[in-house]
Amino acid sequence: MAVIPEDQTHPSAASSDLLRGARELVPLLSRNAEQTERDRRLPEESVKSLVDAGMFKLAVPRRYGGHEASLRTLIDVSAVLAEGDGSSSWVVSVCNSVAWVVSLFPERAQDEVFGADPEAKVSGVLTPSATAQRVEGGFRVSGRWHYASGAWHADWALIGFPVPDSTGQIVDQGMALLPAVDYTVEDTWHVAGMRGTGSNCVVAQDVFVPEHRVLSVPKAMAGEYPPQRSGSALARSAFTQFLTGAPLVAPQLGLGRAALELVKGKAAEKAITFTFFERQRDSTAFQLLVAEAAQKIDTAHLHVHRAADDIDTAAARGQALDPLGRLRARSDLSGAVGHITEAIGILLTAHGAGSFADASPLQRIWRDSGVGARHAILQPQVIKEMYGKALLGVEEQISPLV
């Protein structure tokens, strides 16, 4: 089903095994996609199969039994899962991306999360929608964190909060790890697409967070982690770009590929109404539309893989991407989503009004892709402005997410 030839996307034996495992799950995820959307959560059968295949520990450190996969592998595996179901791919890639963030915490915190359960799933919201008070040994935190994807199935939550000093003055932005017993999940995720991600609201009231389960967001963005961290080179990956590539962009690649395959598959049996074409595939106009969509999907892959390779290569060298490199990666990732959005629009037009029938998987792909593409971190105009300023040497900053 992949547009990019397999030997170009699966560069290592380890990643090939993971990709093979993901591909074997596609029929099950596709079969459960309608129920996933109807129930607004992943069915237990899907969750169990994903766990059994090791899909929730792609980014977990190897010392806990995880795969510690590169960003490129994480993206490619997540994209394959999206060929079966966008919501399943989204949950897997979010949990893995947050698992990677956990690997940046002090080892004591990592031990508490993965030492006790290597299969632990962690949802996350970095928005500091909370209040906090510094107390002896840590903080007491209260808040509501919206859009915690995978919250139904998570064992822990990563939440953002404003960090106060002993006088109450805010001195930093932090992220903290909360075990599931310390919070509740409110059923607030009622949306048009990605309905099965369970991106609900996490609520905590006056919970104690020990110091070792807190990390500074600005320092994480700058690659400044606790000295006792013993992770691999992967932990040196560009922070914002890592959290964008896997959970937000990878599902789009798989959805685009799935849409293309669906339209191609029906083209030999579907006529073009009000024409003499009994098969869409025989129409030059249809052929041009399919070619244009495929080209945009291929373009998306090329940009995403360039960004992932830039990030992985720099991390492997123990180097941080410079600001221009980070912004090019963000531009690549955001632009790729735009290409997929355009490609799916073209495919819907080529396939016809039947695309929007309840029984057609195309309408679910369209809605899933459309909702995912509107994530705030992907704003194309903002990212273009940031990239343009960097290219021109303009020092003005409009966002901390460089």
CSV table of C-alpha atoms in Angstrom, one decimal:
chain,number,residue,atom,x,y,z
A,1,MET,CA,0.0,0.0,0.0
A,2,ALA,CA,2.9,2.3,0.6
A,3,VAL,CA,3.7,4.9,-2.0
A,4,ILE,CA,7.4,5.1,-1.0
A,5,PRO,CA,9.1,1.7,-1.9
A,6,GLU,CA,9.6,-0.4,1.2
A,7,ASP,CA,13.4,-0.7,0.8
A,8,GLN,CA,13.6,3.1,1.0
A,9,THR,CA,11.6,3.5,4.2
A,10,HIS,CA,12.9,0.5,6.2
A,11,PRO,CA,16.6,1.1,6.6
A,12,SER,CA,17.4,-1.3,9.4
A,13,ALA,CA,16.5,-4.8,10.5
A,14,ALA,CA,15.0,-3.6,13.7
A,15,SER,CA,12.8,-1.0,12.0
A,16,SER,CA,11.8,-3.6,9.4
A,17,ASP,CA,10.6,-5.9,12.1
A,18,LEU,CA,8.6,-3.1,13.7
A,19,LEU,CA,7.1,-2.1,10.4
A,20,ARG,CA,6.2,-5.7,9.6
A,21,GLY,CA,4.5,-6.0,12.9
A,22,ALA,CA,2.6,-2.8,12.2
A,23,ARG,CA,1.5,-3.9,8.8
A,24,GLU,CA,0.2,-7.2,10.2
A,25,LEU,CA,-2.1,-5.1,12.4
A,26,VAL,CA,-3.6,-3.0,9.6
A,27,PRO,CA,-6.5,-5.4,8.7
A,28,LEU,CA,-7.6,-5.6,12.4
A,29,LEU,CA,-7.4,-1.9,12.9
A,30,SER,CA,-9.3,-1.3,9.7
A,31,ARG,CA,-12.0,-3.8,10.7
A,32,ASN,CA,-12.3,-2.1,14.1
A,33,ALA,CA,-12.2,1.5,12.8
A,34,GLU,CA,-16.0,2.0,12.7
A,35,GLN,CA,-16.4,0.7,16.3
A,36,THR,CA,-13.4,2.9,17.3
A,37,GLU,CA,-15.2,5.9,16.0
A,38,ARG,CA,-18.6,4.9,17.4
A,39,ASP,CA,-17.3,4.2,20.9
A,40,ARG,CA,-14.9,7.2,20.8
A,41,ARG,CA,-12.1,5.0,22.1
A,42,LEU,CA,-10.0,2.2,20.9
A,43,PRO,CA,-11.6,-1.2,21.4
A,44,GLU,CA,-9.8,-3.5,23.9
A,45,GLU,CA,-9.1,-5.9,21.0
A,46,SER,CA,-7.1,-3.2,19.2
A,47,VAL,CA,-5.3,-2.1,22.4
A,48,LYS,CA,-4.3,-5.6,23.3
A,49,SER,CA,-3.1,-6.3,19.8
A,50,LEU,CA,-1.1,-3.1,19.7
A,51,VAL,CA,0.4,-3.9,23.1
A,52,ASP,CA,1.3,-7.5,22.1
A,53,ALA,CA,3.0,-6.2,19.0
A,54,GLY,CA,5.1,-3.8,21.1
A,55,MET,CA,3.6,-0.7,19.5
A,56,PHE,CA,3.3,1.2,22.8
A,57,LYS,CA,7.0,0.8,23.6
A,58,LEU,CA,8.6,2.0,20.4
A,59,ALA,CA,10.2,5.0,22.2
A,60,VAL,CA,10.6,3.4,25.6
A,61,PRO,CA,14.3,3.1,26.6
A,62,ARG,CA,15.9,-0.3,25.9
A,63,ARG,CA,16.9,-0.7,29.5
A,64,TYR,CA,13.2,-1.1,30.3
A,65,GLY,CA,12.5,-3.5,27.4
A,66,GLY,CA,11.5,-0.9,24.9
A,67,HIS,CA,12.6,-0.4,21.3
A,68,GLU,CA,14.1,3.1,21.7
A,69,ALA,CA,13.3,3.5,18.0
A,70,SER,CA,14.5,6.5,16.0
A,71,LEU,CA,12.1,9.3,15.0
A,72,ARG,CA,12.2,8.0,11.4
A,73,THR,CA,11.1,4.5,12.5
A,74,LEU,CA,8.5,5.9,14.8
A,75,ILE,CA,7.0,8.0,12.0
A,76,ASP,CA,7.1,5.1,9.5
A,77,VAL,CA,5.5,2.6,11.9
A,78,SER,CA,2.8,5.1,13.0
A,79,ALA,CA,2.0,5.9,9.3
A,80,VAL,CA,1.5,2.2,8.6
A,81,LEU,CA,-1.0,1.9,11.5
A,82,ALA,CA,-2.9,4.9,10.1
A,83,GLU,CA,-3.5,2.9,6.9
A,84,GLY,CA,-5.9,0.9,9.1
A,85,ASP,CA,-7.2,3.5,11.4
A,86,GLY,CA,-6.2,7.1,12.1
A,87,SER,CA,-7.3,7.2,15.7
A,88,SER,CA,-5.3,4.1,16.6
A,89,SER,CA,-2.2,5.5,14.9
A,90,TRP,CA,-2.7,8.8,16.7
A,91,VAL,CA,-2.9,7.2,20.2
A,92,VAL,CA,0.1,5.0,19.6
A,93,SER,CA,2.3,7.8,18.3
A,94,VAL,CA,1.2,10.3,21.0
A,95,CYS,CA,1.9,7.7,23.8
A,96,ASN,CA,5.3,6.9,22.2
A,97,SER,CA,6.2,10.6,21.9
A,98,VAL,CA,5.3,11.2,25.5
A,99,ALA,CA,7.3,8.1,26.4
A,100,TRP,CA,10.3,9.7,24.7
A,101,VAL,CA,9.7,12.8,26.9
A,102,VAL,CA,9.6,10.6,30.0
A,103,SER,CA,13.1,9.3,28.9
A,104,LEU,CA,14.3,12.9,29.5
A,105,PHE,CA,13.3,12.9,33.2
A,106,PRO,CA,15.6,11.9,36.0
A,107,GLU,CA,16.1,8.1,36.2
A,108,ARG,CA,14.1,7.9,39.4
A,109,ALA,CA,11.0,9.1,37.5
A,110,GLN,CA,11.7,6.8,34.6
A,111,ASP,CA,12.0,3.9,37.0
A,112,GLU,CA,8.6,4.7,38.5
A,113,VAL,CA,6.9,4.8,35.1
A,114,PHE,CA,8.7,2.1,33.1
A,115,GLY,CA,10.5,0.1,35.8
A,116,ALA,CA,7.3,-1.0,37.3
A,117,ASP,CA,5.6,-1.5,33.9
A,118,PRO,CA,7.5,-1.5,30.6
A,119,GLU,CA,4.1,-1.4,28.8
A,120,ALA,CA,3.0,1.7,30.7
A,121,LYS,CA,1.1,4.2,28.4
A,122,VAL,CA,1.5,7.9,29.1
A,123,SER,CA,-0.8,10.6,27.7
A,124,GLY,CA,0.3,14.2,27.7
A,125,VAL,CA,-0.7,17.9,27.5
A,126,LEU,CA,2.1,20.5,27.9
A,127,THR,CA,-0.3,23.5,28.0
A,128,PRO,CA,0.3,25.0,31.5
A,129,SER,CA,-3.4,25.2,32.3
A,130,ALA,CA,-2.9,24.8,36.0
A,131,THR,CA,-2.0,26.4,39.3
A,132,ALA,CA,0.8,25.2,41.5
A,133,GLN,CA,2.3,25.8,44.9
A,134,ARG,CA,5.9,25.0,45.9
A,135,VAL,CA,6.0,22.8,49.0
A,136,GLU,CA,8.7,20.8,50.7
A,137,GLY,CA,10.0,18.2,48.2
A,138,GLY,CA,8.0,19.3,45.2
A,139,PHE,CA,4.7,21.0,44.2
A,140,ARG,CA,1.0,20.8,44.8
A,141,VAL,CA,-0.8,21.1,41.5
A,142,SER,CA,-4.4,21.6,40.4
A,143,GLY,CA,-5.7,22.0,36.9
A,144,ARG,CA,-7.6,20.9,33.8
A,145,TRP,CA,-5.7,19.7,30.8
A,146,HIS,CA,-7.7,19.4,27.6
A,147,TYR,CA,-6.9,17.1,24.6
A,148,ALA,CA,-5.0,14.4,26.4
A,149,SER,CA,-5.0,11.9,23.6
A,150,GLY,CA,-5.1,8.3,24.7
A,151,ALA,CA,-6.3,9.3,28.2
A,152,TRP,CA,-8.7,6.3,28.3
A,153,HIS,CA,-5.9,3.8,28.2
A,154,ALA,CA,-3.1,5.7,29.9
A,155,ASP,CA,-1.4,4.7,33.2
A,156,TRP,CA,0.2,8.1,33.6
A,157,ALA,CA,-0.3,11.7,32.4
A,158,LEU,CA,2.3,14.3,31.5
A,159,ILE,CA,0.9,17.7,32.3
A,160,GLY,CA,2.2,21.3,32.0
A,161,PHE,CA,2.1,23.8,34.8
A,162,PRO,CA,3.5,27.2,35.7
A,163,VAL,CA,6.4,26.7,38.1
A,164,PRO,CA,6.4,29.0,41.1
A,165,ASP,CA,9.2,29.8,43.6
A,166,SER,CA,8.7,29.8,47.3
A,167,THR,CA,7.1,33.3,47.1
A,168,GLY,CA,4.6,32.2,44.5
A,169,GLN,CA,6.2,34.1,41.7
A,170,ILE,CA,6.2,32.1,38.4
A,171,VAL,CA,9.8,31.4,37.4
A,172,ASP,CA,9.5,28.6,34.8
A,173,GLN,CA,7.2,26.4,32.8
A,174,GLY,CA,7.3,22.8,33.8
A,175,MET,CA,5.9,19.4,33.0
A,176,ALA,CA,5.1,16.9,35.6
A,177,LEU,CA,4.3,13.2,35.6
A,178,LEU,CA,1.1,12.1,37.4
A,179,PRO,CA,0.0,8.5,38.0
A,180,ALA,CA,-3.5,7.7,37.0
A,181,VAL,CA,-4.6,7.4,40.6
A,182,ASP,CA,-3.9,11.2,41.0
A,183,TYR,CA,-6.3,12.4,38.3
A,184,THR,CA,-9.7,11.8,36.6
A,185,VAL,CA,-10.6,11.8,33.0
A,186,GLU,CA,-13.6,13.9,31.8
A,187,ASP,CA,-15.4,12.8,28.7
A,188,THR,CA,-15.1,16.0,26.7
A,189,TRP,CA,-13.8,14.8,23.3
A,190,HIS,CA,-16.8,15.1,21.0
A,191,VAL,CA,-15.5,16.1,17.5
A,192,ALA,CA,-15.9,15.4,13.8
A,193,GLY,CA,-12.7,13.4,13.3
A,194,MET,CA,-10.1,11.4,15.2
A,195,ARG,CA,-13.1,10.5,17.4
A,196,GLY,CA,-11.4,7.4,18.7
A,197,THR,CA,-8.4,9.1,20.2
A,198,GLY,CA,-10.2,9.8,23.5
A,199,SER,CA,-8.5,13.2,23.6
A,200,ASN,CA,-10.3,14.1,26.8
A,201,CYS,CA,-9.7,16.4,29.7
A,202,VAL,CA,-7.4,15.3,32.5
A,203,VAL,CA,-8.4,16.8,35.9
A,204,ALA,CA,-6.3,16.9,39.0
A,205,GLN,CA,-7.0,18.7,42.3
A,206,ASP,CA,-4.3,19.5,44.8
A,207,VAL,CA,-2.0,16.6,44.0
A,208,PHE,CA,1.6,16.4,45.3
A,209,VAL,CA,4.2,16.1,42.6
A,210,PRO,CA,7.7,15.3,43.9
A,211,GLU,CA,10.6,17.2,42.5
A,212,HIS,CA,12.1,14.3,40.5
A,213,ARG,CA,8.9,14.1,38.5
A,214,VAL,CA,9.2,17.6,37.2
A,215,LEU,CA,11.1,18.9,34.1
A,216,SER,CA,11.6,22.4,32.7
A,217,VAL,CA,10.0,22.8,29.3
A,218,PRO,CA,12.4,25.6,28.2
A,219,LYS,CA,15.4,23.5,29.3
A,220,ALA,CA,14.0,20.5,27.5
A,221,MET,CA,13.6,22.5,24.3
A,222,ALA,CA,17.3,23.6,24.8
A,223,GLY,CA,18.4,20.0,25.3
A,224,GLU,CA,19.3,20.6,29.0
A,225,TYR,CA,18.3,17.4,30.9
A,226,PRO,CA,19.2,16.2,34.4
A,227,PRO,CA,22.8,15.0,34.6
A,228,GLN,CA,21.8,11.5,35.9
A,229,ARG,CA,19.9,10.8,32.6
A,230,SER,CA,21.4,7.7,31.0
A,231,GLY,CA,19.4,7.6,27.8
A,232,SER,CA,20.8,7.0,24.3
A,233,ALA,CA,21.5,9.6,21.6
A,234,LEU,CA,17.8,9.6,20.8
A,235,ALA,CA,17.3,11.8,23.8
A,236,ARG,CA,19.2,14.5,22.0
A,237,SER,CA,16.5,14.8,19.4
A,238,ALA,CA,15.0,18.2,18.7
A,239,PHE,CA,12.2,18.5,21.3
A,240,THR,CA,9.4,20.4,19.4
A,241,GLN,CA,10.1,18.6,16.1
A,242,PHE,CA,10.1,15.2,17.8
A,243,LEU,CA,6.7,15.9,19.3
A,244,THR,CA,5.4,17.1,16.0
A,245,GLY,CA,6.7,14.5,13.6
A,246,ALA,CA,5.4,11.3,15.2
A,247,PRO,CA,2.0,12.1,16.6
A,248,LEU,CA,0.8,14.8,14.4
A,249,VAL,CA,2.3,14.2,11.0
A,250,ALA,CA,2.8,10.4,10.7
A,251,PRO,CA,-0.9,9.5,10.9
A,252,GLN,CA,-1.4,11.9,8.0
A,253,LEU,CA,1.0,10.0,5.8
A,254,GLY,CA,-0.9,6.7,6.4
A,255,LEU,CA,-4.3,8.4,5.9
A,256,GLY,CA,-3.1,9.8,2.6
A,257,ARG,CA,-1.9,6.4,1.4
A,258,ALA,CA,-5.1,4.7,2.5
A,259,ALA,CA,-7.2,7.3,0.6
A,260,LEU,CA,-5.1,6.8,-2.5
A,261,GLU,CA,-5.4,3.0,-2.4
A,262,LEU,CA,-9.2,3.2,-1.8
A,263,VAL,CA,-9.8,5.5,-4.8
A,264,LYS,CA,-7.5,3.4,-7.0
A,265,GLY,CA,-9.2,0.2,-5.9
A,266,LYS,CA,-12.6,1.4,-6.9
A,267,ALA,CA,-11.6,3.0,-10.2
A,268,ALA,CA,-11.9,-0.3,-12.1
A,269,GLU,CA,-15.5,-0.8,-11.1
A,270,LYS,CA,-16.9,2.8,-10.7
A,271,ALA,CA,-18.3,4.7,-13.6
A,272,ILE,CA,-18.2,8.5,-14.1
A,273,THR,CA,-21.7,9.8,-14.0
A,274,PHE,CA,-22.9,11.9,-17.0
A,275,THR,CA,-20.0,10.6,-19.2
A,276,PHE,CA,-19.5,7.6,-21.4
A,277,PHE,CA,-16.8,6.2,-19.1
A,278,GLU,CA,-18.0,3.0,-17.4
A,279,ARG,CA,-14.7,2.8,-15.5
A,280,GLN,CA,-13.1,5.8,-13.8
A,281,ARG,CA,-9.6,4.4,-14.6
A,282,ASP,CA,-10.2,4.9,-18.3
A,283,SER,CA,-10.7,8.6,-18.0
A,284,THR,CA,-7.8,10.9,-18.7
A,285,ALA,CA,-9.2,13.5,-16.3
A,286,PHE,CA,-9.4,10.9,-13.6
A,287,GLN,CA,-5.9,9.7,-14.3
A,288,LEU,CA,-4.6,13.2,-14.0
A,289,LEU,CA,-6.3,13.7,-10.6
A,290,VAL,CA,-4.9,10.4,-9.3
A,291,ALA,CA,-1.4,11.3,-10.5
A,292,GLU,CA,-1.6,14.8,-8.9
A,293,ALA,CA,-2.8,13.3,-5.6
A,294,ALA,CA,0.0,10.6,-5.6
A,295,GLN,CA,2.6,13.3,-6.3
A,296,LYS,CA,1.5,15.4,-3.4
A,297,ILE,CA,1.5,12.3,-1.1
A,298,ASP,CA,5.0,11.4,-2.3
A,299,THR,CA,6.1,15.0,-1.7
A,300,ALA,CA,4.8,14.8,1.8
A,301,HIS,CA,6.9,11.7,2.4
A,302,LEU,CA,10.0,13.2,1.1
A,303,HIS,CA,9.7,16.3,3.3
A,304,VAL,CA,8.8,14.3,6.4
A,305,HIS,CA,11.7,11.9,5.9
A,306,ARG,CA,14.1,14.7,5.3
A,307,ALA,CA,13.1,16.3,8.6
A,308,ALA,CA,13.2,13.0,10.5
A,309,ASP,CA,16.7,12.2,9.0
A,310,ASP,CA,18.0,15.6,10.0
A,311,ILE,CA,16.7,15.2,13.5
A,312,ASP,CA,18.0,11.6,13.9
A,313,THR,CA,21.4,12.3,12.4
A,314,ALA,CA,22.0,15.3,14.6
A,315,ALA,CA,20.9,13.3,17.7
A,316,ALA,CA,23.2,10.4,16.8
A,317,ARG,CA,26.1,12.8,16.6
A,318,GLY,CA,25.2,14.2,20.0
A,319,GLN,CA,24.6,17.6,18.4
A,320,ALA,CA,21.6,19.9,18.6
A,321,LEU,CA,20.1,21.1,15.3
A,322,ASP,CA,20.7,24.8,14.9
A,323,PRO,CA,17.7,27.1,14.9
A,324,LEU,CA,17.5,27.3,11.1
A,325,GLY,CA,17.7,23.5,10.9
A,326,ARG,CA,14.9,23.1,13.5
A,327,LEU,CA,12.7,25.6,11.6
A,328,ARG,CA,13.3,23.9,8.3
A,329,ALA,CA,12.2,20.6,10.0
A,330,ARG,CA,9.1,22.3,11.3
A,331,SER,CA,8.4,23.7,7.8
A,332,ASP,CA,8.9,20.3,6.3
A,333,LEU,CA,6.5,18.7,8.7
A,334,SER,CA,3.8,21.4,8.5
A,335,GLY,CA,4.1,21.5,4.7
A,336,ALA,CA,3.8,17.8,4.4
A,337,VAL,CA,0.4,17.9,6.2
A,338,GLY,CA,-0.7,20.6,3.8
A,339,HIS,CA,0.2,18.3,0.9
A,340,ILE,CA,-1.8,15.4,2.4
A,341,THR,CA,-4.8,17.7,2.9
A,342,GLU,CA,-4.7,18.8,-0.7
A,343,ALA,CA,-4.2,15.2,-1.9
A,344,ILE,CA,-7.2,13.9,0.0
A,345,GLY,CA,-9.3,16.7,-1.3
A,346,ILE,CA,-8.3,15.8,-4.9
A,347,LEU,CA,-9.1,12.1,-4.3
A,348,LEU,CA,-12.5,13.0,-2.9
A,349,THR,CA,-13.2,15.0,-6.0
A,350,ALA,CA,-12.0,12.2,-8.3
A,351,HIS,CA,-13.9,9.5,-6.4
A,352,GLY,CA,-17.1,11.6,-6.4
A,353,ALA,CA,-19.9,12.4,-4.0
A,354,GLY,CA,-20.0,8.8,-2.9
A,355,SER,CA,-16.9,9.6,-0.9
A,356,PHE,CA,-19.1,11.1,1.8
A,357,ALA,CA,-21.4,8.1,2.2
A,358,ASP,CA,-21.5,6.8,5.8
A,359,ALA,CA,-20.5,3.4,4.5
A,360,SER,CA,-17.4,4.8,2.7
A,361,PRO,CA,-14.1,4.7,4.7
A,362,LEU,CA,-13.1,7.8,2.7
A,363,GLN,CA,-15.3,10.1,4.7
A,364,ARG,CA,-13.7,8.9,7.9
A,365,ILE,CA,-10.2,9.4,6.5
A,366,TRP,CA,-11.2,12.9,5.3
A,367,ARG,CA,-12.6,13.8,8.8
A,368,ASP,CA,-9.6,12.2,10.6
A,369,SER,CA,-7.1,14.0,8.4
A,370,GLY,CA,-9.0,17.3,8.5
A,371,VAL,CA,-9.1,17.4,12.3
A,372,GLY,CA,-5.5,16.2,12.8
A,373,ALA,CA,-4.2,18.8,10.3
A,374,ARG,CA,-5.7,21.6,12.4
A,375,HIS,CA,-3.5,20.9,15.5
A,376,ALA,CA,-2.2,24.3,16.8
A,377,ILE,CA,1.4,23.3,16.5
A,378,LEU,CA,1.1,22.7,12.8
A,379,GLN,CA,-0.2,26.3,11.9
A,380,PRO,CA,1.3,26.7,8.4
A,381,GLN,CA,1.3,30.5,8.2
A,382,VAL,CA,3.0,30.9,11.6
A,383,ILE,CA,5.6,28.3,10.8
A,384,LYS,CA,6.3,29.9,7.4
A,385,GLU,CA,6.7,33.2,9.0
A,386,MET,CA,9.2,31.8,11.6
A,387,TYR,CA,11.1,30.0,8.8
A,388,GLY,CA,11.1,33.1,6.6
A,389,LYS,CA,12.5,35.2,9.5
A,390,ALA,CA,15.2,32.7,10.1
A,391,LEU,CA,16.2,32.5,6.4
A,392,LEU,CA,16.4,36.3,6.3
A,393,GLY,CA,18.2,36.7,9.6
A,394,VAL,CA,15.3,38.5,11.2
A,395,GLU,CA,15.8,38.1,15.0
A,396,GLU,CA,12.2,38.8,16.1
A,397,GLN,CA,10.7,35.7,17.7
A,398,ILE,CA,6.9,35.0,17.5
A,399,SER,CA,6.9,31.6,19.2
A,400,PRO,CA,9.0,29.7,21.8
A,401,LEU,CA,8.6,26.6,19.7
A,402,VAL,CA,11.7,26.9,17.5
